Each structure stands twice: as structure tokens, then as C-alpha cells.
CSV table of C-alpha atoms in Angstrom, one decimal:
chain,number,residue,atom,x,y,z
K,1,MET,CA,-16.9,-3.8,-4.4
K,2,GLU,CA,-17.3,-3.4,-0.7
K,3,THR,CA,-15.4,-6.4,0.2
K,4,THR,CA,-14.4,-8.2,3.3
K,5,ILE,CA,-12.9,-11.4,2.0
K,6,ARG,CA,-14.3,-14.1,4.2
K,7,ASP,CA,-14.0,-17.8,4.5
K,8,ASN,CA,-13.4,-19.8,1.3
K,9,PRO,CA,-16.7,-21.5,0.6
K,10,ALA,CA,-14.8,-24.8,-0.1
K,11,GLY,CA,-13.0,-24.7,3.3
K,12,SER,CA,-11.2,-22.6,5.9
K,13,PRO,CA,-9.9,-19.1,4.9
K,14,ASP,CA,-6.3,-18.9,3.7
K,15,VAL,CA,-5.2,-16.9,6.8
K,16,SER,CA,-2.9,-17.7,9.7
K,17,GLN,CA,-2.2,-16.1,13.1
K,18,HIS,CA,0.8,-14.3,11.6
K,19,ASP,CA,-0.7,-13.4,8.3
K,20,GLN,CA,-3.9,-11.2,8.4
K,21,ILE,CA,-4.0,-10.9,4.7
K,22,ARG,CA,-6.9,-13.0,3.4
K,23,ARG,CA,-6.6,-14.6,0.0
K,24,TYR,CA,-8.9,-16.1,-2.5
K,25,ALA,CA,-8.2,-18.2,-5.6
K,26,VAL,CA,-10.3,-20.8,-7.4
K,27,PRO,CA,-9.4,-24.4,-6.4
K,28,LEU,CA,-7.4,-26.6,-8.8
K,29,GLY,CA,-8.9,-29.6,-10.5
K,30,LEU,CA,-12.2,-27.9,-11.5
K,31,THR,CA,-13.6,-27.5,-15.0
K,32,PRO,CA,-13.8,-23.9,-16.3
K,33,GLU,CA,-17.6,-23.8,-15.6
K,34,GLU,CA,-17.1,-25.2,-12.1
K,35,LYS,CA,-14.4,-22.5,-11.5
K,36,PHE,CA,-16.8,-19.8,-12.5
K,37,GLU,CA,-19.5,-21.1,-10.2
K,38,HIS,CA,-17.0,-21.3,-7.3
K,39,TRP,CA,-16.0,-17.7,-7.9
K,40,ARG,CA,-19.6,-16.6,-8.2
K,41,SER,CA,-20.4,-18.3,-4.9
K,42,TRP,CA,-17.4,-16.7,-3.2
K,43,TYR,CA,-18.1,-13.3,-4.7
K,44,GLY,CA,-21.7,-13.4,-3.3
K,45,SER,CA,-20.4,-14.2,0.2
K,46,ALA,CA,-17.6,-11.7,0.1
K,47,ILE,CA,-19.4,-8.6,-1.0
K,48,ASP,CA,-21.3,-6.8,1.7
K,49,ALA,CA,-24.2,-6.0,-0.6
K,50,PRO,CA,-26.7,-7.9,-2.8
K,51,VAL,CA,-24.8,-8.5,-6.1
K,52,ARG,CA,-25.4,-10.7,-9.2
K,53,LEU,CA,-22.3,-12.0,-11.0
K,54,GLU,CA,-22.8,-13.3,-14.6
K,55,LYS,CA,-20.6,-14.6,-17.3
K,56,ALA,CA,-19.3,-12.2,-19.9
K,57,ASP,CA,-19.4,-14.9,-22.6
K,58,LYS,CA,-21.3,-18.2,-23.0
K,59,LEU,CA,-18.2,-20.2,-22.4
K,60,VAL,CA,-15.7,-19.8,-19.6
K,61,ARG,CA,-12.1,-19.7,-20.9
K,62,PRO,CA,-9.9,-22.6,-19.8
K,63,GLY,CA,-7.4,-20.3,-18.0
K,64,PHE,CA,-10.1,-18.8,-15.8
K,65,SER,CA,-8.4,-17.9,-12.5
K,66,PRO,CA,-9.6,-14.8,-10.6
K,67,THR,CA,-7.8,-13.8,-7.4
K,68,ALA,CA,-8.3,-11.5,-4.4
K,69,LEU,CA,-6.5,-10.3,-1.3
K,70,SER,CA,-7.8,-8.2,1.5
K,71,LEU,CA,-6.6,-6.7,4.8
K,72,ASP,CA,-8.9,-5.3,7.4
K,73,GLY,CA,-7.7,-2.6,9.8
K,74,PRO,CA,-9.5,-0.3,12.3
K,75,GLY,CA,-11.4,2.2,10.2
K,76,PHE,CA,-10.2,1.1,6.8
K,77,SER,CA,-9.6,-1.9,4.7
K,78,LEU,CA,-7.5,-2.7,1.6
K,79,VAL,CA,-8.6,-5.0,-1.2
K,80,ASP,CA,-6.8,-6.1,-4.4
K,81,VAL,CA,-8.9,-8.0,-6.9
K,82,THR,CA,-8.1,-9.4,-10.3
K,83,ASN,CA,-11.4,-10.2,-12.0
K,84,GLU,CA,-11.8,-12.5,-14.9
K,85,PRO,CA,-14.3,-11.6,-17.7
K,86,ALA,CA,-17.6,-11.1,-16.0
K,87,ASN,CA,-20.6,-8.8,-15.6
K,88,CYS,CA,-21.8,-7.7,-12.2
K,89,PHE,CA,-24.9,-5.8,-11.0
K,90,TRP,CA,-26.0,-4.4,-7.7
K,91,ASN,CA,-29.1,-2.4,-6.6
K,92,GLY,CA,-27.5,-0.2,-3.8
K,93,GLU,CA,-29.3,-1.8,-0.9
K,94,THR,CA,-26.6,-1.2,1.6
K,95,ARG,CA,-25.3,1.4,4.0
K,96,PRO,CA,-23.1,4.3,2.6
K,97,SER,CA,-19.7,2.8,1.8
K,98,ASP,CA,-16.9,5.1,0.7
K,99,TRP,CA,-13.8,4.1,-1.0
K,100,LEU,CA,-11.1,5.0,-3.4
K,101,ILE,CA,-10.4,2.6,-6.3
K,102,TYR,CA,-7.3,2.4,-8.5
K,103,PHE,CA,-7.7,0.6,-11.8
K,104,ARG,CA,-4.4,-1.1,-12.9
K,105,THR,CA,-6.1,-2.2,-16.1
K,106,ALA,CA,-8.9,-0.9,-18.3
K,107,CYS,CA,-12.6,-1.8,-17.7
K,108,ASP,CA,-15.1,-1.6,-20.5
K,109,LYS,CA,-17.8,-0.1,-18.4
K,110,PHE,CA,-18.1,0.8,-14.7
K,111,SER,CA,-20.7,2.6,-12.8
K,112,PHE,CA,-19.3,5.4,-10.6
K,113,SER,CA,-21.8,6.8,-8.1
K,114,GLY,CA,-24.7,6.7,-10.6
K,115,ARG,CA,-22.6,7.4,-13.8
K,116,SER,CA,-21.4,4.7,-16.2
K,117,GLU,CA,-18.3,5.1,-18.2
K,118,SER,CA,-15.3,3.1,-19.5
K,119,VAL,CA,-12.1,3.5,-17.5
K,120,SER,CA,-8.5,3.4,-18.7
K,121,PRO,CA,-5.5,1.9,-16.9
K,122,GLY,CA,-4.4,4.2,-14.0
K,123,THR,CA,-7.8,5.7,-13.4
K,124,VAL,CA,-8.5,6.6,-9.8
K,125,ARG,CA,-12.0,7.5,-8.5
K,126,PHE,CA,-14.1,7.8,-5.4
K,127,PHE,CA,-17.0,5.3,-5.3
K,128,ASP,CA,-20.2,4.6,-3.3
K,129,LEU,CA,-21.6,1.1,-3.3
K,130,SER,CA,-24.9,2.3,-1.7
K,131,LEU,CA,-25.9,3.6,-5.2
K,132,PRO,CA,-27.1,1.2,-7.9
K,133,GLY,CA,-24.4,0.2,-10.3
K,134,ASN,CA,-22.7,-2.4,-12.5
K,135,PHE,CA,-19.6,-3.2,-14.3
K,136,HIS,CA,-19.1,-5.0,-17.6
K,137,ALA,CA,-15.5,-6.4,-17.9
K,138,ALA,CA,-15.4,-8.5,-21.1
K,139,ALA,CA,-11.6,-8.7,-20.7
K,140,GLY,CA,-11.6,-8.8,-16.9
K,141,PHE,CA,-9.8,-6.1,-14.9
K,142,SER,CA,-7.4,-5.6,-12.0
K,143,ALA,CA,-8.0,-3.0,-9.3
K,144,VAL,CA,-6.9,-2.0,-5.8
K,145,ARG,CA,-9.1,-0.1,-3.4
K,146,VAL,CA,-9.0,1.4,0.1
K,147,HIS,CA,-12.2,1.6,2.0
K,148,PHE,CA,-12.4,4.3,4.7
K,149,ASP,CA,-14.8,5.4,7.4
K,150,ARG,CA,-16.1,8.9,6.4
K,151,ASP,CA,-16.6,9.6,10.2
K,152,LEU,CA,-13.0,8.9,10.8
K,153,LEU,CA,-12.1,11.7,8.4
K,154,GLY,CA,-14.8,14.0,9.6
K,155,LEU,CA,-16.5,14.2,6.2
K,156,ASP,CA,-20.2,14.9,5.8
K,157,GLU,CA,-22.5,13.9,3.0
K,158,LYS,CA,-21.9,17.1,1.1
K,159,ALA,CA,-18.2,16.7,1.1
K,160,MET,CA,-18.5,13.0,0.0
K,161,LYS,CA,-20.8,14.0,-2.8
K,162,ARG,CA,-18.2,16.5,-4.1
K,163,LEU,CA,-15.5,13.9,-3.9
K,164,LYS,CA,-17.5,11.3,-5.8
K,165,GLY,CA,-18.4,13.8,-8.5
K,166,LEU,CA,-14.7,14.4,-9.3
K,167,ALA,CA,-13.3,13.1,-12.5
K,168,ASP,CA,-10.2,10.9,-12.6
K,169,ILE,CA,-7.8,12.2,-9.9
K,170,ARG,CA,-4.7,10.3,-10.8
K,171,GLU,CA,-2.7,13.5,-11.5
K,172,ASN,CA,-3.2,14.8,-7.9
K,173,PRO,CA,0.4,15.1,-6.6
K,174,ILE,CA,-0.5,13.7,-3.2
K,175,LEU,CA,-2.2,10.7,-4.8
K,176,ARG,CA,0.5,10.2,-7.3
K,177,GLY,CA,3.5,10.6,-5.0
K,178,LEU,CA,2.2,9.1,-1.8
K,179,ILE,CA,-1.1,7.1,-1.9
K,180,LEU,CA,-0.6,5.2,-5.2
K,181,PRO,CA,2.8,3.9,-4.2
K,182,ALA,CA,1.2,2.7,-0.9
K,183,LEU,CA,-1.7,1.0,-2.7
K,184,SER,CA,0.6,-0.6,-5.2
K,185,GLY,CA,2.9,-2.2,-2.6
K,186,TRP,CA,0.6,-3.0,0.3
K,187,GLN,CA,0.8,-6.7,-0.2
K,188,ARG,CA,4.4,-6.8,1.2
K,189,THR,CA,4.6,-9.5,3.9
K,190,VAL,CA,5.3,-7.3,6.9
K,191,ILE,CA,2.2,-5.1,6.5
K,192,ALA,CA,0.0,-7.5,8.5
K,193,GLN,CA,2.4,-7.2,11.5
K,194,GLU,CA,2.0,-3.4,11.3
K,195,ILE,CA,-1.8,-3.4,11.1
K,196,GLN,CA,-2.2,-1.5,14.5
K,197,HIS,CA,0.1,1.2,13.2
K,198,LEU,CA,-1.5,1.7,9.9
K,199,GLN,CA,-4.8,3.3,10.8
K,200,PRO,CA,-3.4,6.7,11.8
K,201,VAL,CA,-1.1,6.6,8.7
K,202,VAL,CA,-4.0,5.8,6.3
K,203,ARG,CA,-6.2,8.5,8.0
K,204,SER,CA,-3.5,11.1,7.6
K,205,MET,CA,-2.8,10.3,4.0
K,206,MET,CA,-6.5,10.4,3.2
K,207,MET,CA,-6.9,13.6,5.1
K,208,ALA,CA,-4.1,15.2,3.0
K,209,LEU,CA,-5.7,14.0,-0.2
K,210,VAL,CA,-9.2,15.1,0.7
K,211,SER,CA,-7.9,18.5,1.9
K,212,SER,CA,-6.1,18.9,-1.4
K,213,LEU,CA,-9.1,17.9,-3.6
K,214,LEU,CA,-11.6,20.0,-1.7
K,215,ASP,CA,-9.2,22.9,-1.4
K,216,ALA,CA,-10.0,23.0,2.3
K,217,PRO,CA,-7.5,23.5,5.1
K,218,ALA,CA,-6.8,20.5,7.4
K,219,ASP,CA,-5.6,20.4,10.9
K,220,PRO,CA,-1.7,20.2,10.9
K,221,ASP,CA,-1.9,17.3,13.3
K,222,ASP,CA,-4.1,15.4,10.9
K,223,LEU,CA,-1.4,15.7,8.2
K,224,LYS,CA,1.6,14.9,10.3
K,225,LEU,CA,1.8,11.2,9.5
K,226,ALA,CA,1.2,11.8,5.8
K,227,ARG,CA,4.1,14.3,5.8
K,228,ILE,CA,6.3,11.8,7.7
K,229,ALA,CA,5.4,9.1,5.1
K,230,SER,CA,6.3,11.5,2.3
K,231,VAL,CA,9.7,12.4,3.8
K,232,ARG,CA,10.5,8.8,4.5
K,233,LYS,CA,9.7,7.9,0.9
K,234,PHE,CA,12.0,10.6,-0.3
K,235,ILE,CA,14.8,9.3,1.9
K,236,ARG,CA,14.3,5.7,0.8
K,237,ARG,CA,14.5,6.8,-2.8
K,238,ASN,CA,17.7,8.8,-2.3
K,239,PHE,CA,19.7,7.4,0.6
K,240,ARG,CA,22.2,5.7,-1.7
K,241,ASN,CA,23.3,9.2,-2.9
K,242,PRO,CA,26.2,10.3,-0.7
K,243,ALA,CA,25.0,13.9,-1.3
K,244,LEU,CA,21.8,13.3,0.7
K,245,THR,CA,21.9,15.2,3.9
K,246,VAL,CA,19.4,16.6,6.4
K,247,ASP,CA,19.7,19.9,4.5
K,248,GLU,CA,18.5,18.1,1.3
K,249,VAL,CA,15.5,16.7,3.2
K,250,VAL,CA,14.7,20.1,4.6
K,251,ALA,CA,14.7,21.5,1.1
K,252,TYR,CA,12.5,18.7,-0.2
K,253,SER,CA,10.0,19.0,2.7
K,254,PHE,CA,9.6,22.8,2.5
K,255,LEU,CA,10.0,22.9,6.3
K,256,SER,CA,12.6,24.6,8.4
K,257,ARG,CA,15.2,22.3,10.0
K,258,ARG,CA,13.5,22.9,13.4
K,259,ALA,CA,10.1,22.1,12.0
K,260,LEU,CA,11.5,18.9,10.4
K,261,TYR,CA,13.0,17.8,13.7
K,262,TYR,CA,9.7,18.5,15.4
K,263,LEU,CA,7.8,16.5,12.8
K,264,PHE,CA,10.0,13.4,13.6
K,265,ASP,CA,10.1,14.1,17.3
K,266,ASP,CA,8.0,11.0,18.3
K,267,GLU,CA,9.7,8.7,15.7
K,268,ARG,CA,12.2,6.0,16.8
K,269,LEU,CA,14.6,7.1,14.1
K,270,GLN,CA,15.2,10.8,13.3
K,271,VAL,CA,15.9,12.0,9.8
K,272,SER,CA,19.7,11.6,10.0
K,273,GLY,CA,19.3,8.3,11.9
K,274,LEU,CA,17.0,6.9,9.2
K,275,ILE,CA,19.5,7.8,6.5
K,276,ARG,CA,22.3,6.1,8.3
K,277,ALA,CA,20.2,3.0,9.1
K,278,LEU,CA,19.1,2.6,5.5
K,279,ARG,CA,22.7,3.0,4.3
K,280,THR,CA,23.9,0.5,6.9
K,281,LEU,CA,21.3,-2.1,5.9
K,282,GLU,CA,22.2,-1.6,2.2
K,283,ALA,CA,25.9,-2.2,3.0
K,284,ILE,CA,25.0,-5.4,4.9
K,285,ASP,CA,23.0,-6.6,1.9
K,286,LEU,CA,25.9,-5.8,-0.5
K,287,LEU,CA,28.4,-7.5,1.8
K,288,ALA,CA,26.3,-10.7,1.5
K,289,GLU,CA,26.9,-10.5,-2.2
K,290,ALA,CA,30.6,-9.5,-1.9
K,291,ASN,CA,32.0,-13.0,-2.8
K,292,THR,CA,30.0,-13.0,-6.0
K,293,TRP,CA,30.7,-9.4,-7.1
K,294,ARG,CA,34.2,-9.2,-5.6
K,295,ARG,CA,33.5,-5.6,-4.6
K,296,SER,CA,35.9,-3.8,-2.3
K,297,LEU,CA,34.7,-2.4,1.1
K,298,THR,CA,35.3,1.1,-0.2
K,299,ASP,CA,33.1,0.4,-3.2
K,300,ILE,CA,30.4,-1.0,-1.0
K,301,ALA,CA,30.5,2.0,1.3
K,302,GLY,CA,30.1,4.3,-1.7
K,303,ALA,CA,27.3,2.3,-3.3
K,304,SER,CA,25.4,2.4,0.1
K,305,GLY,CA,25.6,6.1,0.3
K,306,PHE,CA,28.4,6.5,2.8
K,307,THR,CA,30.9,9.3,2.1
K,308,SER,CA,33.8,7.1,3.2
K,309,LEU,CA,34.7,3.6,4.5
K,310,SER,CA,35.4,5.0,7.9
K,311,ALA,CA,31.8,6.4,8.0
K,312,MET,CA,30.5,3.0,7.2
K,313,ARG,CA,32.7,1.4,10.0
K,314,ARG,CA,31.3,3.9,12.5
K,315,ALA,CA,27.7,3.2,11.5
K,316,PHE,CA,28.2,-0.6,11.9
K,317,SER,CA,29.7,-0.1,15.4
K,318,GLU,CA,27.0,2.4,16.6
K,319,LEU,CA,23.9,0.9,15.0
K,320,ILE,CA,24.4,-2.8,15.2
K,321,GLY,CA,27.2,-3.1,17.8
K,322,LEU,CA,29.6,-5.0,15.6
K,323,SER,CA,32.8,-4.1,13.9
K,324,LEU,CA,32.9,-4.4,10.2
K,325,ARG,CA,35.2,-7.4,10.5
K,326,ASP,CA,32.9,-9.1,13.1
K,327,ALA,CA,30.0,-8.5,10.8
K,328,GLN,CA,31.8,-10.2,7.9
K,329,GLU,CA,33.0,-13.2,10.1
K,330,ASN,CA,29.7,-13.8,12.0
K,331,PRO,CA,26.8,-13.7,9.5
K,332,GLU,CA,24.4,-15.4,11.9
K,333,LEU,CA,25.0,-12.9,14.6
K,334,LEU,CA,24.8,-10.1,12.1
K,335,GLN,CA,21.4,-11.3,11.0
K,336,VAL,CA,20.2,-11.2,14.6
K,337,ARG,CA,21.6,-7.7,15.3
K,338,THR,CA,20.2,-6.4,12.0
K,339,ALA,CA,16.6,-7.6,12.5
K,340,GLY,CA,15.7,-4.8,15.0
K,341,LEU,CA,17.2,-2.2,12.8
K,342,ARG,CA,15.2,-3.4,9.8
K,343,ARG,CA,12.0,-3.2,11.8
K,344,LEU,CA,12.7,0.4,12.8
K,345,THR,CA,13.2,1.4,9.1
K,346,GLU,CA,9.9,-0.2,8.1
K,347,LEU,CA,7.7,1.5,10.7
């Protein structure tokens, strides 16, 4: 649904100054019937359209416990909902609302832009709440969606109609390799602190996806952040391999070395710097476990992706300003020095 998860009807919203992720869960101590009524009241206040939520069965099961999380950013929002068994209907009396929904579980029947069908786990579709629709989830379902402003992407009604008419797009390589991992892991705790940085990244990823689906060229500048995100993902997946070098990243990205450097020109960490930073942080984490695992420093260097112990020593000195011995003997200072480096690798 088109959701902005607002205040909990029973009290204040579950949100703090440092956590912009809003959460909903039925309160404890209620009967199953009372839980359903609480959820129905919340649902009616959270959905930006007239909806009617009904029971899927006469009796509400004892373990009834739906949940939802949302994060609102400039020009986009992310919502993760786990619905308990229920039926929902809406008449489309709202402004055009475009979003991409990823079903983690099956749903017996869901209306997609005027067409009703069952969906299987992993289905990904574009959706428009301004059209009448419904869903019947006798077993409940779990889904994640990203809502985006079509004007932000420069899409007209004709383009959106084509996108919403597409069948399940889960096999699209951009969606499978970049957007789905982002949707699956957006609840990580640091994302709320990065909210101001996310809008251009989300826009770039959606532009790359739309350009691919519509077989239409996109402005290279619009795709820049999506390409950076893809390269960073590749590096994160492979930095523990000592064979990973800038040349390997060049081969993966299908860019020249010069073009790759230009792509990361405005980033705080260049490609080689990101690889070294991730290896250093991995080594720090492994050092914290050294007493348990009784691993040698040479073993830790290799497991972190360094080609030698001396390379790991240089990285410690250059990136966190501590010798390897000082890092081992001053864990509190190491934690302070490491915090900034971790933030750089997360941007």
C-alpha cells in the first residue's frame, strides 16, 4: 500500500531523534480479536488512501502479530510489511502513486494496476494505488516496497503505464544484482543516519532499472551513483580475496581504468582505498577474536585479504594511525580511530 507509517493509535510513534525508521507492532496483552481491531485501525490511518481491511477467517489466530517498518526520504520512501491473514480493498480514490514491490512470500491474490493474480515468493512488480484493487492473503504475506516520485525520474504517464504492464521483473540483472539486495537490507541501523545521502542513490538505481526495462538510454550522470553502488557491492563481496586488485574491478565494471577513477572522483575513498579500508576493518574484527581462535597475525592478514603481514601493518599505520602492536594493546583507542573509517566504507 501507499504507506507513511504514522503515530501508533495507542500512543506515540516508535521513533527517536536518532532513528528515523518508524515501526508498528500490535500491543501486548490484547486478545486476538482486539489485536486485529488495533491493526485495522492502524492500517486505516497509515495508508494514504481509503482502504477497508477485513478478516480472512471468522476467528483471528492466537499468534496474530503483524509488523511494519518505514523510512521516508526526499522523493522516496521504503516500507517493509508483514501482513497477517487478511483481505483488503481500495477504490483508487487517491493521486497517482508509483512504487516497486518485492514479495518475499506468496500471496493468494493481489491486484496489480487493474489485474488480479496470485504471486509467488520473489515476485517483483510495479504498482499504482490510484487504480482500484485488492488483495486476499489467507496465509498472510511479507513484502518490501520502494515508493518513488515519477517526476524525480522524469517519467511520463506513458512510460509508467509500460512499466506497470510488465510481468514479474525479478530476473532483470540490475534488479537482481543491485536493487533487491538494497531492498532486502535497508533496515540496517545506520541507514537512518544516511537519509540525506540516499535520495540520489535511490534515484540513480531506479533510473538504471527503468532505462533497462524500457530499453531507453539514460543520461550517464543519472547512472553514476548506481554504477558506484554496483562496484562497491562487488568490492565488498570480494575484498577478502588477496587477488582482488583495481584491475579486477576494472574488468568487472567494463570501464577503463581512467573511467573507473573518474567514476569515483568525488568519493571519499577511491577504489584501492576502499579495498584497503575493508581489509583493515576485517583484520580489526578478526583481531578482536584472536584470543578465542588463537590465530596468528599472518593468518589474520591472509583471511582479511592482505597479501602479506607487512601490507597489513602498513594499512594500520596509514589508515588508523596506529601500529599493529598499539592496536592490539589499546582496544578502546582502536575503536575510536576505527569509527571514522567504518563510516567512510558505509557511505
